[in-house]
Amino acid sequence: MAIYSKEDIITLLQEAGLRVTHHRTSVLSFLVKQRAPVTVYEMIDSLRKKEGIDQATVYRNLTSLQEAGLIKRSDFNHGHAHYEFETGRPSHQLVCNNCETIEKIDGISIDDTVKKMLKKSKKFKRTTTHSMEIYGLCKSCA
Amino acid sequence: MAIYSKEDIITLLQEAGLRVTHHRTSVLSFLVKQRAPVTVYEMIDSLRKKEGIDQATVYRNLTSLQEAGLIKRSDFNHGHAHYEFETGRPSHQLVCNNCETIEKIDGISIDDTVKKMLKKSKKFKRTTTHSMEIYGLCKSCA
DNA sequence: AGTTTCTTGCAAATAACTCGCGTTTTTATT
DNA sequence: AATAAAAACGCGAGTTATTTGCAAGAAACT
Ligand SMILES: [Mn+2]
Ligand SMILES: [Mn+2]
Ligand SMILES: [Zn+2]
Ligand SMILES: [Zn+2]
């Protein structure tokens, strides 16, 4: 997962047209290191302790990074947001209905299905992103 | 959409093992009439005006109905919940990133993809529900 | 270096729920 | 139909998640 150096992060921000601030770099670096979506709470907790970043700053950077397409938000019907780094490759999630377990599964594309949906649509001509989430009980909760 | 009579609603509640209260029947009836997911705000607004139902009651009934599998919750990364009647047939959504437009597309199954996901999973043996949402700008916002 | 524009911290505000508890309704049982 | 137990309700207060206003600080442009 450490395939992104600090310089890579900076390049990503610049190419996205975002200012390279210390805090924004930290927020994106944090997400690059994760294996699954993390809650905003976890990010605030970690980033405040380690670098003294304020929660408002974390929220504002998450918003700007998402608008730039660098990270992906998923609520999982939990009533709070989770974020993960956007790799550009297909990735979807299995979500436990009982605990906070979220398993990412990479490499399964649903582009064909998305195309079918778009063909049937009356209100959309094109789309930009999509998400697929599968819910159930994880092995330890079952 | 008026294929569900009041008696049908009552039967659904009974078969789900839920008490048939006046308010719970109203909440489920309301959702049966919709063509797309609606926000909790809209439901509270309508049900309070028409029948004087309290917001806590709306929330509690939405929770019990969802746990019974009669309705489906989707947050759409909006930071608030939306609900729709669960028909049991495949149905997914196109969501506008700018306005509140949500278009339901029925009849496209993703069960095969879900199976593929489950096969790759290490933490889940089986799952119960799934959701697929496609994001972009609707025609009027594009 | 100077200027503009964006970002940040802090505290306060708002939005979206959730809870405690006394009262009422539903359902099961006589 | 009356009775009792269990679940649901209304209301007000509380909590959680997120947003905002504003003055000060940092980044980018010239
Ligand atoms: Mn969560
Ligand atoms: Mn919404
Ligand atoms: Zn679990
Ligand atoms: Zn729109």
JSON list of C-alpha atoms and ligand atoms in Angstrom, two decimals, chain A residues 39 78 80 82 100, ligand 1:
[
{"chain": "A", "resi": 39, "resn": "THR", "atom": "CA", "xyz": [-15.03, 6.89, 9.51]},
{"chain": "A", "resi": 78, "resn": "HIS", "atom": "CA", "xyz": [-24.79, 4.29, 9.12]},
{"chain": "A", "resi": 80, "resn": "HIS", "atom": "CA", "xyz": [-22.13, 9.02, 9.21]},
{"chain": "A", "resi": 82, "resn": "HIS", "atom": "CA", "xyz": [-16.68, 6.96, 5.62]},
{"chain": "A", "resi": 100, "resn": "GLU", "atom": "CA", "xyz": [-18.11, -2.07, 11.88]},
{"chain": "E", "resi": 1, "resn": "MN", "atom": "MN", "xyz": [-19.80, 3.30, 10.25]}
]
